Coordinates of C-alpha atoms and ligand atoms in Angstrom, one line a residue:
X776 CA -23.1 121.5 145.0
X777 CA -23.7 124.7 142.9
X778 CA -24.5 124.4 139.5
X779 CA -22.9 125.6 136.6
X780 CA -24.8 128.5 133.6
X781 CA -23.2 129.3 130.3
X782 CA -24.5 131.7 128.7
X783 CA -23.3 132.3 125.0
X784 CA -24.7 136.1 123.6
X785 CA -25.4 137.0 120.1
X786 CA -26.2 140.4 118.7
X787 CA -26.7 143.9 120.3
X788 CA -25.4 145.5 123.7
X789 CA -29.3 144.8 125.2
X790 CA -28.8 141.4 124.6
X791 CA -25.4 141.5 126.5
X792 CA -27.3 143.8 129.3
X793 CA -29.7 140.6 129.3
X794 CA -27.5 137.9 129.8
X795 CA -25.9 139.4 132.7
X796 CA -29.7 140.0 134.1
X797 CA -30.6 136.1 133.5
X798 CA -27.7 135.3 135.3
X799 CA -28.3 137.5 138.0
X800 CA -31.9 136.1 138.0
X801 CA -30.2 132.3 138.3
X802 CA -27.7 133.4 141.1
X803 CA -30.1 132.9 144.1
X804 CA -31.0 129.4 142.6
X805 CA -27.7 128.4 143.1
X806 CA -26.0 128.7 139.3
X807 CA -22.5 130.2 139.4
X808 CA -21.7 131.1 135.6
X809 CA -19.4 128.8 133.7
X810 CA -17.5 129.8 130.8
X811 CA -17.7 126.8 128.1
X812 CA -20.7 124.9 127.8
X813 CA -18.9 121.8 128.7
X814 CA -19.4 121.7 132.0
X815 CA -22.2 123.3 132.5
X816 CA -26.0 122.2 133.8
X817 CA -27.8 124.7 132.0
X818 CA -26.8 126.9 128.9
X819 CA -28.9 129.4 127.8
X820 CA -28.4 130.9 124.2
X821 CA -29.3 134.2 124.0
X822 CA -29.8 135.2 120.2
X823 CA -30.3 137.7 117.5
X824 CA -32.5 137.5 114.6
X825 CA -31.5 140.9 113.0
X826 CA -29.7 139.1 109.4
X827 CA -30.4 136.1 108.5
X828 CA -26.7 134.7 108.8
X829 CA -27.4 136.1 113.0
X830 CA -30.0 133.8 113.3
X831 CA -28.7 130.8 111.9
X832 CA -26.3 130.8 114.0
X833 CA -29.0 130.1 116.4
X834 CA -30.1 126.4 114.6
X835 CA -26.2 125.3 114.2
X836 CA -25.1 125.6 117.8
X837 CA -28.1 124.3 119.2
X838 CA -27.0 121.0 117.1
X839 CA -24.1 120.9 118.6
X840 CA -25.6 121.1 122.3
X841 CA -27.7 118.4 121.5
X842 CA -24.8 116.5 120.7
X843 CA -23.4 117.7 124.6
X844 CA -26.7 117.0 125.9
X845 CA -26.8 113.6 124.5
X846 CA -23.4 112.7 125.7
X847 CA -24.2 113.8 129.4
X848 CA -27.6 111.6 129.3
X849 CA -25.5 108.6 128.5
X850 CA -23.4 109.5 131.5
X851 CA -26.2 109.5 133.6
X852 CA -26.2 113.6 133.9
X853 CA -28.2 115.9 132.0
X854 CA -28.3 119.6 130.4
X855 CA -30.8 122.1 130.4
X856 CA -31.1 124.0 127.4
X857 CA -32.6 127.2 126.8
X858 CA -33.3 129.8 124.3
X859 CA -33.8 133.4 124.3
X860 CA -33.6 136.5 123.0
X861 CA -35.1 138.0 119.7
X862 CA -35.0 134.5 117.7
X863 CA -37.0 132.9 120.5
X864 CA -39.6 136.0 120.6
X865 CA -39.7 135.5 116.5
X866 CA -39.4 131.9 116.2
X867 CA -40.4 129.6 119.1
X868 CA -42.7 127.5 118.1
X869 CA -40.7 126.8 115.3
X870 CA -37.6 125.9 117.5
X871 CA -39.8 123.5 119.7
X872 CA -40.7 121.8 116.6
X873 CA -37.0 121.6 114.8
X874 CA -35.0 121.1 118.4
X875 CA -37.6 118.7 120.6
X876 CA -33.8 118.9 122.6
X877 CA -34.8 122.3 123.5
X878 CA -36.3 122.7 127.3
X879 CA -37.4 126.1 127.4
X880 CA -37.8 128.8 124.9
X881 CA -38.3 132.2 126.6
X882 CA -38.5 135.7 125.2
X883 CA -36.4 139.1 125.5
X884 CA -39.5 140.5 128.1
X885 CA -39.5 137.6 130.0
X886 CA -36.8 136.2 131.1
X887 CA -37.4 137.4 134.9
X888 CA -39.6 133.8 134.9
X889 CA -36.3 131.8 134.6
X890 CA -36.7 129.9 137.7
X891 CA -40.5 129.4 137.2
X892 CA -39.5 127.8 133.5
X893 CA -37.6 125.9 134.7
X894 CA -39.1 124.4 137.1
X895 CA -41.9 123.8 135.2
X896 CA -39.9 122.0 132.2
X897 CA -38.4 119.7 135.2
X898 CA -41.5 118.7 136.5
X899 CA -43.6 118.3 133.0
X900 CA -40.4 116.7 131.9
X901 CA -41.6 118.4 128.4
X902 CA -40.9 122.0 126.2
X903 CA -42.0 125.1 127.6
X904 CA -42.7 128.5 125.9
X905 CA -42.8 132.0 127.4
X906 CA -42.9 134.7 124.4
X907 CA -45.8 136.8 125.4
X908 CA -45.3 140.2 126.0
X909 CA -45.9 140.9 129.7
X910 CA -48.2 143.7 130.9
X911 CA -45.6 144.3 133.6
X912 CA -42.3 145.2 133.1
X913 CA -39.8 142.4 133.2
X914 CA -37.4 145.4 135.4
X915 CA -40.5 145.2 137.9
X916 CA -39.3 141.6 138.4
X917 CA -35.5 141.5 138.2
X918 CA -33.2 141.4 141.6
X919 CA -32.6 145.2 142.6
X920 CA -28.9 143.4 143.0
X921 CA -26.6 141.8 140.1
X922 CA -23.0 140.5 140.1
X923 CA -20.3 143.8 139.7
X924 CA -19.7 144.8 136.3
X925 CA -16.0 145.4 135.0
X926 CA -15.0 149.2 134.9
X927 CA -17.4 149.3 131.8
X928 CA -20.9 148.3 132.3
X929 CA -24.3 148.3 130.7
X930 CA -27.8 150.1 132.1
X931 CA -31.0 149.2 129.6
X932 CA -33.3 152.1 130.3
X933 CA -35.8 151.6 127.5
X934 CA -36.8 148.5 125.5
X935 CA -38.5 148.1 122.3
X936 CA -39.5 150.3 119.4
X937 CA -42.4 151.4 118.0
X938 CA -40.6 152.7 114.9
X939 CA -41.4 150.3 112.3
X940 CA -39.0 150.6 109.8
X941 CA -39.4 148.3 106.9
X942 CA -36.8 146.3 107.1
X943 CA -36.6 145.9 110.9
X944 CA -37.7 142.8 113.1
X945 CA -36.8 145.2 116.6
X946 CA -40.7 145.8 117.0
X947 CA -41.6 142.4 116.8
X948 CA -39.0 140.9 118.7
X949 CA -38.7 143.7 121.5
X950 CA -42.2 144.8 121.4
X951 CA -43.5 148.1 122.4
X952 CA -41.3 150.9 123.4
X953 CA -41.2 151.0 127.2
X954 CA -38.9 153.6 129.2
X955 CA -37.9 152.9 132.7
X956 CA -38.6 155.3 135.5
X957 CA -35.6 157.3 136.7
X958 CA -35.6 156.4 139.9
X959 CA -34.8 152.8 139.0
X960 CA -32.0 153.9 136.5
X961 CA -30.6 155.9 139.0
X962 CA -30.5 153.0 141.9
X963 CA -29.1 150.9 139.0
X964 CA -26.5 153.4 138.5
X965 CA -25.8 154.1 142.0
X966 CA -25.2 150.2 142.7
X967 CA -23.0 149.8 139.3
X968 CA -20.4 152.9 140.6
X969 CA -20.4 151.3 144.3
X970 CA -19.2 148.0 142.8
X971 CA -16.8 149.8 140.6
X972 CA -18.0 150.4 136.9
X973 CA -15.8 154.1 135.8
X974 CA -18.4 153.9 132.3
X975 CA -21.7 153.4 131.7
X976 CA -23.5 153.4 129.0
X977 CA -27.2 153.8 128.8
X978 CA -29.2 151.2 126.6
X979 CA -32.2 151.4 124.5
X980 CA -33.2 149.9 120.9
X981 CA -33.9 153.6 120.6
X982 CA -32.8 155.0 123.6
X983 CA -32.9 158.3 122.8
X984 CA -36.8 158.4 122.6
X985 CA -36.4 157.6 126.5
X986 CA -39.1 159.3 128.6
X987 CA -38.9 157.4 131.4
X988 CA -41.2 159.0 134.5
X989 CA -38.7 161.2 136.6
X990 CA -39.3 161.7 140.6
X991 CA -41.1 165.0 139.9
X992 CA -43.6 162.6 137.9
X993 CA -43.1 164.5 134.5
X994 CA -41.4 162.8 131.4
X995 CA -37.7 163.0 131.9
X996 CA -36.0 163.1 128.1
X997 CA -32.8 161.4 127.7
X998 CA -30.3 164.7 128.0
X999 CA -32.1 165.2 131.3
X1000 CA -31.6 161.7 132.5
X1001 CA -27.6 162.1 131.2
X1002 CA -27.0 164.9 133.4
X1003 CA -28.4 163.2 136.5
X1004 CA -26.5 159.9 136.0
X1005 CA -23.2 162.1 135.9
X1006 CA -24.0 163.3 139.2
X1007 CA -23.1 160.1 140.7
X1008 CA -19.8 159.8 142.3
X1009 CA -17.1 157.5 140.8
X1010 CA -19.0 157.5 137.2
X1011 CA -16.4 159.2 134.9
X1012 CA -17.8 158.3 131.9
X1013 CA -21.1 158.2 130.6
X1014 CA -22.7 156.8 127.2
X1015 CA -26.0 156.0 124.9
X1016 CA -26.6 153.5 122.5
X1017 CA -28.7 153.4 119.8
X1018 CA -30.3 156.6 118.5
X1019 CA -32.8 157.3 116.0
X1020 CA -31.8 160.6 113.7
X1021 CA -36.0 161.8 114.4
X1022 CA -35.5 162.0 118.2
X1023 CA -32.5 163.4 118.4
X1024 CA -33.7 166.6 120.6
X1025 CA -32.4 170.1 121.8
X1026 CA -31.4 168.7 125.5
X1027 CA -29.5 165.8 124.0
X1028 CA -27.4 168.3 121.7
X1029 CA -27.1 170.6 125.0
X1030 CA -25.8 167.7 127.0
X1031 CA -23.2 167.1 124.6
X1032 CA -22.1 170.4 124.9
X1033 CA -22.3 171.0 128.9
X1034 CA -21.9 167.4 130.4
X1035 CA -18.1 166.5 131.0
X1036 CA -18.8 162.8 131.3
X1037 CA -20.5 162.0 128.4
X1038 CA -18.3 161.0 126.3
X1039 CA -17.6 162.7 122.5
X1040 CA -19.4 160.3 120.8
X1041 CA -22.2 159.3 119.0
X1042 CA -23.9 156.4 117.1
X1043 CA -26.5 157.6 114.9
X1044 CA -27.8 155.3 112.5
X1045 CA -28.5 156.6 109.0
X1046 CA -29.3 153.6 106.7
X1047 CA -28.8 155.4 103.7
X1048 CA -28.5 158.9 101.8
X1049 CA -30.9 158.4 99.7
X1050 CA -34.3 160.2 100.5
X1051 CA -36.7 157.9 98.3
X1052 CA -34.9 154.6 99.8
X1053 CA -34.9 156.2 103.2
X1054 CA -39.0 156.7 103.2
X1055 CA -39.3 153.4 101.8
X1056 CA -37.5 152.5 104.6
X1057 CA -40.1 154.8 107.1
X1058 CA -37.4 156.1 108.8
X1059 CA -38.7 159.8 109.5
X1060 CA -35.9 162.0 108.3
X1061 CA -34.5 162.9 105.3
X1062 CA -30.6 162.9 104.5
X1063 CA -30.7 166.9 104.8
X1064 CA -32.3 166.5 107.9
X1065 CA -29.4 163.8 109.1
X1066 CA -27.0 166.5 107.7
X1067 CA -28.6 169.4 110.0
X1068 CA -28.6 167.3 112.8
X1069 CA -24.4 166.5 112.4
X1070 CA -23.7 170.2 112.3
X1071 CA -26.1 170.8 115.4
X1072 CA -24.1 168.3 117.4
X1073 CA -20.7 169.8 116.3
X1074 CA -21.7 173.2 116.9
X1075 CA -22.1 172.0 120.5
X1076 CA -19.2 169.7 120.7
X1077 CA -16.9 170.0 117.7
X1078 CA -14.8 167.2 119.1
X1079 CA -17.7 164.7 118.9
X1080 CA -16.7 161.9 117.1
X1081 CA -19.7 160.1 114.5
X1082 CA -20.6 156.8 114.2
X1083 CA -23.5 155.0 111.8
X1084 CA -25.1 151.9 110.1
X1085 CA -25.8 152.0 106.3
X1086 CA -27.9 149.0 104.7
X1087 CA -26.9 148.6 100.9
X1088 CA -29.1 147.0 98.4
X1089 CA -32.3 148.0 99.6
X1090 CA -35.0 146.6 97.5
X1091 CA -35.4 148.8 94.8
X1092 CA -32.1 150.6 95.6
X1093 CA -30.6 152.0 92.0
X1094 CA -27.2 153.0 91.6
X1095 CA -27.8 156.6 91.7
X1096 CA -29.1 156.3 95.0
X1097 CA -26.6 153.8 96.3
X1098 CA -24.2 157.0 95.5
X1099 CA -26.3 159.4 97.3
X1100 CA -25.4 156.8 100.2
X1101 CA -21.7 157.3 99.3
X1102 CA -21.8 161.6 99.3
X1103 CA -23.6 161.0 102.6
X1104 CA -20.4 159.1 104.1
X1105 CA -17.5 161.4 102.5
X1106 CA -19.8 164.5 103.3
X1107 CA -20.0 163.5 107.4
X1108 CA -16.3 161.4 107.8
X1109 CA -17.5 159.0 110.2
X1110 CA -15.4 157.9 112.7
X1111 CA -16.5 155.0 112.5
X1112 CA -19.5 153.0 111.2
X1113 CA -21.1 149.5 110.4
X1114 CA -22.3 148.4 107.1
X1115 CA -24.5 145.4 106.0
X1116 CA -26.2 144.1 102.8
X1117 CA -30.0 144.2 103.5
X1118 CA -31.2 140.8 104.4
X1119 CA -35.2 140.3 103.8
X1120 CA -36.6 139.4 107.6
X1121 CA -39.9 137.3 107.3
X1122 CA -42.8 139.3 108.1
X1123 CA -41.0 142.9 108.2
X1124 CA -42.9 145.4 104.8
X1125 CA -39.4 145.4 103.1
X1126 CA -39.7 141.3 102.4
X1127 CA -42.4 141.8 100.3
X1128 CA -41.1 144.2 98.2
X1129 CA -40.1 143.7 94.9
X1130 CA -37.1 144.6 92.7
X1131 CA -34.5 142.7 94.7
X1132 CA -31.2 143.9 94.2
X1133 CA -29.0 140.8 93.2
X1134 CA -26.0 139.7 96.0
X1135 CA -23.7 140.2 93.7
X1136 CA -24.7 144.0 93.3
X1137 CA -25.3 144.0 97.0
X1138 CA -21.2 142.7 97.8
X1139 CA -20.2 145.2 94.9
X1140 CA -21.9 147.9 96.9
X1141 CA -21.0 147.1 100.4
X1142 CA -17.4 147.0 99.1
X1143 CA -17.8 150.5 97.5
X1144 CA -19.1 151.7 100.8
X1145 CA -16.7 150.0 103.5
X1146 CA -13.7 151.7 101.1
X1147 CA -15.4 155.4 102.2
X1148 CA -15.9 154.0 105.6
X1149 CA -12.6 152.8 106.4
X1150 CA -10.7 155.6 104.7
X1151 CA -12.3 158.4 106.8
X1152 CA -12.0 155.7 110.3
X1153 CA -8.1 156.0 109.6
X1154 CA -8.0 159.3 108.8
X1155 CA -9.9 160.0 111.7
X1156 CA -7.2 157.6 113.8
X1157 CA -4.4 159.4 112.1
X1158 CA -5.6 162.6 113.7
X1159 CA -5.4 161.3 116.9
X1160 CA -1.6 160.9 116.7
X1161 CA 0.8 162.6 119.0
X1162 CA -2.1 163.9 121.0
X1163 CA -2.7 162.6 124.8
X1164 CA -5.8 161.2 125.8
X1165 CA -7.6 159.7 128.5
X1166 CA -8.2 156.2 128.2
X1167 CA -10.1 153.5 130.0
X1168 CA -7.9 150.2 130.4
X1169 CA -9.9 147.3 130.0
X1170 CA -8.3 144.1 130.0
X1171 CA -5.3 142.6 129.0
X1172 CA -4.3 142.6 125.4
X1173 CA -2.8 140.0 123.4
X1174 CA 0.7 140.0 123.7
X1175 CA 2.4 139.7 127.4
X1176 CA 3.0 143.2 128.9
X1177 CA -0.1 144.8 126.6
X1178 CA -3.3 146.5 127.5
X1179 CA -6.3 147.6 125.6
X1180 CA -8.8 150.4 126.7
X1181 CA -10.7 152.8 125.2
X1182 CA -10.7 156.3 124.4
X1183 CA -13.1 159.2 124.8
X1184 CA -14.1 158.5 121.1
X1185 CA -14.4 154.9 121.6
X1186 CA -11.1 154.4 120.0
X1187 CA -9.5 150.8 120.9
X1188 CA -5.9 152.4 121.8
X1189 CA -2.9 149.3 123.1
X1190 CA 0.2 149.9 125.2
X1191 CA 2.2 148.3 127.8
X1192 CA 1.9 148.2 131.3
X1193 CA 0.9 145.8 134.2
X1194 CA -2.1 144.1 134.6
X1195 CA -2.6 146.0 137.7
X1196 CA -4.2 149.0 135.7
X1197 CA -6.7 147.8 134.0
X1198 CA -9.9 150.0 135.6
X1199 CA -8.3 152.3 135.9
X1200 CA -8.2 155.8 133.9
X1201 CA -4.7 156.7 132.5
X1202 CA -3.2 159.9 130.6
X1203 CA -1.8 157.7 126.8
X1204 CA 0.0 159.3 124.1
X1205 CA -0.8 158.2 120.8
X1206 CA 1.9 156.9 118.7
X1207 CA 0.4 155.2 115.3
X1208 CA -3.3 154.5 113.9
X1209 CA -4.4 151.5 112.3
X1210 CA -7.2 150.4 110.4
X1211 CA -9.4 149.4 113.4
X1212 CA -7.2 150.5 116.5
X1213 CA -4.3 152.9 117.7
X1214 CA -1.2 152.1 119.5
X1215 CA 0.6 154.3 122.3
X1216 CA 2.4 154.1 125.5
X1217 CA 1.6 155.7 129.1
X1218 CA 2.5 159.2 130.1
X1219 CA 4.8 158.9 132.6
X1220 CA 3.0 161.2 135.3
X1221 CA 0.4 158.7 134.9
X1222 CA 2.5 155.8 135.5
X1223 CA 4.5 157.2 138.3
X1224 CA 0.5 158.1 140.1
X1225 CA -0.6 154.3 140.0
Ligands
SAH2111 N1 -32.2 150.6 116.8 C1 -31.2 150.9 115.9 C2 -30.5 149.7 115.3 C3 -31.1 148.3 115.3 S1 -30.4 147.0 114.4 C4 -31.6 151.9 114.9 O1 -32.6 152.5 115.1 O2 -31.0 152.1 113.9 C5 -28.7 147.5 114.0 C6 -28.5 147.7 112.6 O3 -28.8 146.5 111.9 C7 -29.5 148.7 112.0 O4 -29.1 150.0 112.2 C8 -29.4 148.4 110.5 O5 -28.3 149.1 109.9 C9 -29.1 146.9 110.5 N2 -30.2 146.1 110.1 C10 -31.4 146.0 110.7 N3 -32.2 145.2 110.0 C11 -31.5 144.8 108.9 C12 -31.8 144.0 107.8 N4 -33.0 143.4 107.6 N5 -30.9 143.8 106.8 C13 -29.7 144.3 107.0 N6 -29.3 145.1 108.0 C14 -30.3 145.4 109.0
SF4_2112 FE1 -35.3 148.8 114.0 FE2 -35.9 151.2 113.0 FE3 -36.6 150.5 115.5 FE4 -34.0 150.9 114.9 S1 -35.6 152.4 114.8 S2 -34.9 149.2 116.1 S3 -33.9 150.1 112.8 S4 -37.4 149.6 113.7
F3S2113 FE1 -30.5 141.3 117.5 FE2 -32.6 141.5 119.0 FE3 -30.5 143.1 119.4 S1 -32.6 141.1 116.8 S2 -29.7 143.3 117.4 S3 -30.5 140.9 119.6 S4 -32.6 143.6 119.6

């Protein structure tokens, strides 16, 4: 009888790539996923330690698994429970010791072990740990094949970041930085449009460092990599996520101008305008230098639509340079952004600091900011009305009769149609702009075609 894997994902896009890996890595022992932990023989948690609230999260649910696990032991059953990602690379040990309900701990580099671990912590009948970083590449190991994606899917080609900023854990959880050779991204690629994925978008912590060996065994940069992904037939869309500002190079800015498939957009993580917090921060560029960088990229693509993180409250942050953080948002007009009160992470520089700015001046601030913030997200939603885009349709939406894709500026857009379309790219005219979404209806052509 096959056995049933939930997997429940916290935190980034990678760790999403991951879980789908882990279950691909599962498959040939006979798990077929599960979607509640209820039923399941195994469930793997795969977490985030980025904020502290992100990795409590961790600690309460495995409390109530334990309850599960519990429960199915009286029954004469059992439950397998594992944990990975970032929180089990930062805090294993400590896990074993706090949840002895824990079987196996196991780490974001590798998770390719799975079956090993497992049978190990069947036989030992005991706790096992796997959190050392590899000398081999976890992709070395992973099954060339994977279940098929929706029409959206995720590709990791590089993992890890040797940036260091202060406030980060992403170095110690993810290790090094590592880039993947081309050739493998572009099998990857080549199996994920045969099975049907219309977008991809390419993963890193800092993808756009990639430099990921190409098949003329030079360094291939990320804009070079872009424009031979969008070579493959039945990709239409092509993405990136996360960039640093520093490595944000020439061919990148070029392939936003040339490429047709990659898509207007951009998630370029700022932090803050300040430049004093930002080098206390070690993030390598100054705000002028962010600023320079945002007309380069509309120079080549004036379309392109901007996205960022901001941390408020820094330690040490004052209020004149908390506003320098504000004159950096209304200067840009993001179309979007994220924006989160700095937490300190044990063992990062920044929790040492001193001068901590108090949560109440932290909430002040982030509510200062996400007023900027959301103002120029709607305006930039507003401008979107009465024009026709392309959008992705992605699944159903919640009211009977409604779908919800995406535009090419990662816009959430809802309309009605049948079920039938979702994967499927369709011609929508936009009608109204909220806060977080737009709404619009099918062009007829469009619907007449499908
Ligand atoms: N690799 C990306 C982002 C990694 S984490 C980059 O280079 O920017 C995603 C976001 O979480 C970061 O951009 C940052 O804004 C936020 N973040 C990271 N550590 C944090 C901390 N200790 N407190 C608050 N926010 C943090
Ligand atoms: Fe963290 Fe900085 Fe690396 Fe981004 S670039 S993952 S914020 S250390
Ligand atoms: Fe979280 Fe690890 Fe991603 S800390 S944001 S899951 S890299």
């Amino acid at each position: 009888m096959a056995k049933k894997l939930f997997v429940r994902t916290y935190g980034c896009q990678m760790n999403v790539y991951d879980s789908a890996r882990m279950a691909d890595v599962l498959a040939p022992l006979g798990y077929a996923q599960a979607d509640a932990p209820d039923g399941a023989d195994m469930v793997i948690l795969n977490t985030c330690h980025i904020r502290e609230k992100a990795s409590e999260k961790t600690f309460s649910e495995l409390g109530r698994l334990n309850l599960l696990k519990q429960e199915r032991r009286a029954a004469g059953g059992d439950l397998t429970i594992a944990v990975a990602g970032c929180v089990a690379q930062a805090e294993g040990a400590e896990i074993l010791a706090r949840a002895p309900y824990v079987d196996i701990v196991v780490g974001p580099q590798s998770y390719h072990r799975l079956p090993e671990l497992i049978a190990r912590a069947a036989r030992a009948g005991g706790q096992v740990l796997a959190t050392d970083f590899p000398a081999e590449p976890k992709f070395d190991h992973l099954p060339e094949d994977g279940a098929a994606p929706g029409p959206q899917a995720f590709l990791s080609v590089q993992e890890g970041c040797d940036k260091f900023c202060t406030f980060c854990v992403v170095p110690y959880t993810r290790g090094a930085e590592y880039s993947r050779p081309v050739a493998a991204i572009v099998a990857e690629a080549d199996r994920l449009a045969r099975q049907g994925a219309l977008e991809i978008t390419l993963l890193g912590q800092n993808v756009n460092a990639f430099h990921g060996e190409g098949p003329d065994g030079r360094a291939w940069g990320l804009g070079r990599l872009i424009r031979r992904i969008a070579e493959i037939d039945g990709i239409e869309r092509l993405r990136y996520t996360t960039s640093h500002p520093a490595d944000l190079d020439e061919a990148l800015i070029e392939a936003h101008r040339d490429v047709a498939r990659l898509m207007p957009f951009l998630h370029l993580p700022v932090q803050s305008g300040s430049d004093r917090i930002l080098a206390a921060m070690n993030r390598r560029h100054t705000a002028a230098d962010y600023l320079r960088s945002i007309d380069r990229l509309r120079r080549a693509r004036p379309d392109i639509a901007l996205s960022s993180d901001f941390i408020v409250g820094f330690p040490g942050e004052t209020e004149a340079e908390f506003a320098a953080t504000l004159d950096l948002a209304e200067r840009v007009g993001f179309a979007q952004a994220y924006s989160f009160k700095y937490s300190p992470r044990p063992g990062t520089p920044a929790a040492s600091m001193e001068d901590r700015v108090s949560e109440e001046e932290k909430a002040e601030r982030l509510e200062r900011l996400r007023e900027v913030l959301e103002r120029h997200r709607l305006a930039f939603n507003r401008r979107s009305v009465g024009r026709t885009v392309d959008v992705l349709v992605e699944r159903s939406g919640r009211k009977p009769g409604q779908l919800i894709g995406r535009t090419p500026y990662l816009q959430a857009i809802h309309f009605d149609g049948p079920a039938r379309l979702i994967g499927r790219i369709l011609s929508v005219e936009v009608d109204s702009a909220h806060g977080i979404s737009l709404g619009g209806h099918a062009a007829l052509a469009a619907e007449a075609a499908a």
